Amino acid sequence: MSMRINENYNLYKTDSAEELKAGQKKAEESGKGKNDVNAADKTNAPEAEYISSEKSEVKPSGLYRVGKDENGNRKLYYDNPKKPAEKCTADTDKVDKEIEKLKEKKKQLEQEIKSASEDEDKVRKLEKKLDQVESELNQKDNDTYRRQHTSFSR
């Protein structure tokens, strides 16, 4: 998007008091009221017009974005649109294997709890382990965790 100000507008022009009174007098004579916009004011007002980037003759040189560097400080990055696109491969196998192991461990602990129903101390210990595995599984078995721990290769 680009915005263009009318080039005819003079930023440094100042009308004298006499010129302003003359303009007001002309407006009153032509039948305009005090609430109407002065013709002299119209010529001094900047005219802005929207020109879409598609119709504009000036093409943007690139895209800028704010990001963080390795120290966590804000940094301005330039994305060159003429740069060829890189192809990357996302790999979530490591995360999927980790989640599968946790699910298997959960099933194993549930079976051990069923088989050791006579020994209450053993059941409590197994239930405590099961709770830990379930909480870890709840943390890891979601899209956010997968995205954060995805490995990318070129």
Coordinates of C-alpha atoms in Angstrom, one line a residue:
M1 CA 0.0 0.0 0.0
S2 CA 1.3 3.5 -0.8
M3 CA -0.1 6.9 0.0
R4 CA 0.6 9.9 -2.1
I5 CA 0.2 13.5 -1.0
N6 CA -0.7 16.0 -3.7
E7 CA 2.5 17.7 -4.8
N8 CA 0.7 21.1 -5.2
Y9 CA 0.3 21.5 -1.5
N10 CA 2.8 24.0 -0.1
L11 CA 3.8 23.1 3.5
Y12 CA 5.6 26.5 4.0
K13 CA 2.9 28.8 2.7
T14 CA 1.4 31.1 5.4
D15 CA -1.4 33.5 4.5
S16 CA -1.3 36.9 6.0
A17 CA -4.2 38.2 8.0
E18 CA -5.3 40.4 5.2
E19 CA -5.4 37.5 2.7
L20 CA -7.5 35.4 5.2
K21 CA -10.0 38.3 5.7
A22 CA -10.2 38.8 1.9
G23 CA -11.0 35.0 1.5
Q24 CA -13.6 35.2 4.2
K25 CA -15.2 38.3 2.6
K26 CA -15.4 36.5 -0.8
A27 CA -17.0 33.5 0.9
E28 CA -19.6 35.7 2.6
E29 CA -20.3 37.5 -0.6
S30 CA -20.8 34.3 -2.6
G31 CA -23.5 33.3 -0.1
K32 CA -21.6 30.7 1.9
G33 CA -22.3 30.6 5.7
K34 CA -19.8 30.4 8.5
N35 CA -20.2 26.6 8.7
D36 CA -19.2 26.0 5.1
V37 CA -15.6 25.2 4.2
N38 CA -13.7 28.1 2.7
A39 CA -12.5 27.8 -0.9
A40 CA -9.2 29.1 0.3
D41 CA -9.0 26.3 2.9
K42 CA -9.6 23.7 0.3
T43 CA -6.6 24.7 -1.8
N44 CA -4.3 24.5 1.3
A45 CA -5.6 21.1 2.5
P46 CA -3.4 18.1 1.5
E47 CA -5.2 15.5 -0.7
A48 CA -4.4 11.9 0.2
E49 CA -5.3 9.1 -2.1
Y50 CA -5.0 5.4 -1.7
I51 CA -3.1 3.6 -4.4
S52 CA -3.0 -0.2 -4.2
S53 CA 0.4 -1.9 -4.4
E54 CA -0.8 -3.7 -7.6
K55 CA -1.5 -0.4 -9.4
S56 CA 1.4 1.5 -8.0
E57 CA 4.4 2.0 -10.2
V58 CA 6.8 1.7 -7.2
K59 CA 7.3 -1.9 -6.2
P60 CA 8.3 -2.7 -2.5
S61 CA 11.9 -3.7 -2.1
G62 CA 11.1 -6.4 0.4
L63 CA 9.4 -7.3 3.7
Y64 CA 10.6 -6.4 7.1
R65 CA 9.6 -8.1 10.3
V66 CA 10.5 -7.8 14.0
G67 CA 11.9 -10.9 15.6
K68 CA 14.2 -11.9 18.4
D69 CA 17.9 -12.7 18.1
E70 CA 19.8 -15.4 20.0
N71 CA 20.0 -13.3 23.1
G72 CA 16.2 -12.5 23.2
N73 CA 16.7 -8.9 22.0
R74 CA 14.4 -7.4 19.4
K75 CA 15.8 -7.4 15.9
L76 CA 14.6 -6.2 12.5
Y77 CA 14.8 -8.9 9.9
Y78 CA 14.6 -8.4 6.1
D79 CA 12.9 -11.0 4.0
N80 CA 14.1 -10.7 0.4
P81 CA 11.2 -11.6 -1.9
K82 CA 13.6 -12.4 -4.7
K83 CA 15.5 -15.0 -2.6
P84 CA 14.6 -18.5 -3.8
A85 CA 12.4 -20.5 -1.4
E86 CA 14.1 -23.1 0.8
K87 CA 12.5 -26.5 1.1
C88 CA 12.5 -28.0 4.5
T89 CA 11.4 -31.3 5.9
A90 CA 9.7 -31.5 9.3
D91 CA 10.3 -34.7 11.3
T92 CA 8.1 -35.5 14.3
D93 CA 9.2 -39.2 14.6
K94 CA 11.3 -38.6 17.7
V95 CA 8.3 -37.0 19.5
D96 CA 5.9 -39.7 18.3
K97 CA 8.2 -42.4 19.6
E98 CA 8.4 -40.7 23.0
I99 CA 4.6 -40.5 23.2
E100 CA 4.2 -44.1 22.2
K101 CA 6.6 -45.2 24.9
L102 CA 4.6 -43.3 27.5
K103 CA 1.4 -44.9 26.3
E104 CA 2.9 -48.3 26.5
K105 CA 4.2 -47.6 30.0
K106 CA 0.8 -46.4 31.0
K107 CA -0.8 -49.7 29.7
Q108 CA 1.8 -51.7 31.5
L109 CA 1.3 -49.9 34.8
E110 CA -2.5 -50.4 34.5
Q111 CA -2.0 -54.1 34.0
E112 CA 0.4 -54.3 37.0
I113 CA -2.2 -52.5 39.2
K114 CA -4.9 -55.0 38.2
S115 CA -2.6 -58.0 38.9
A116 CA -1.3 -56.7 42.2
S117 CA -4.7 -55.8 43.7
E118 CA -4.0 -57.8 46.9
D119 CA -0.9 -55.8 47.9
E120 CA -2.1 -52.3 48.8
D121 CA 1.4 -50.7 49.2
K122 CA 2.5 -52.0 45.7
V123 CA -0.8 -50.7 44.2
R124 CA -0.3 -47.2 45.7
K125 CA 3.3 -47.0 44.4
L126 CA 2.1 -48.2 40.9
E127 CA -0.8 -45.7 41.0
K128 CA 1.7 -42.9 41.9
K129 CA 3.9 -43.9 38.9
L130 CA 0.8 -44.1 36.7
D131 CA -0.2 -40.5 37.7
Q132 CA 3.2 -39.3 36.8
V133 CA 3.1 -41.0 33.4
E134 CA -0.4 -39.7 32.7
S135 CA 0.6 -36.1 33.6
E136 CA 3.7 -36.4 31.4
L137 CA 1.6 -37.8 28.6
N138 CA -0.9 -34.9 28.9
Q139 CA 1.9 -32.4 28.6
K140 CA 3.5 -34.1 25.5
D141 CA 0.5 -35.5 23.6
N142 CA -0.6 -32.3 21.9
D143 CA 0.1 -30.3 18.8
T144 CA 1.9 -27.5 20.6
Y145 CA 4.5 -29.9 22.1
R146 CA 4.9 -31.6 18.7
R147 CA 5.5 -28.2 16.9
Q148 CA 8.1 -27.1 19.6
H149 CA 10.0 -30.4 19.3
T150 CA 9.9 -31.0 15.6
S151 CA 13.2 -31.3 13.9
F152 CA 13.7 -29.6 10.5
S153 CA 16.2 -30.5 7.8
R154 CA 16.9 -29.0 4.4

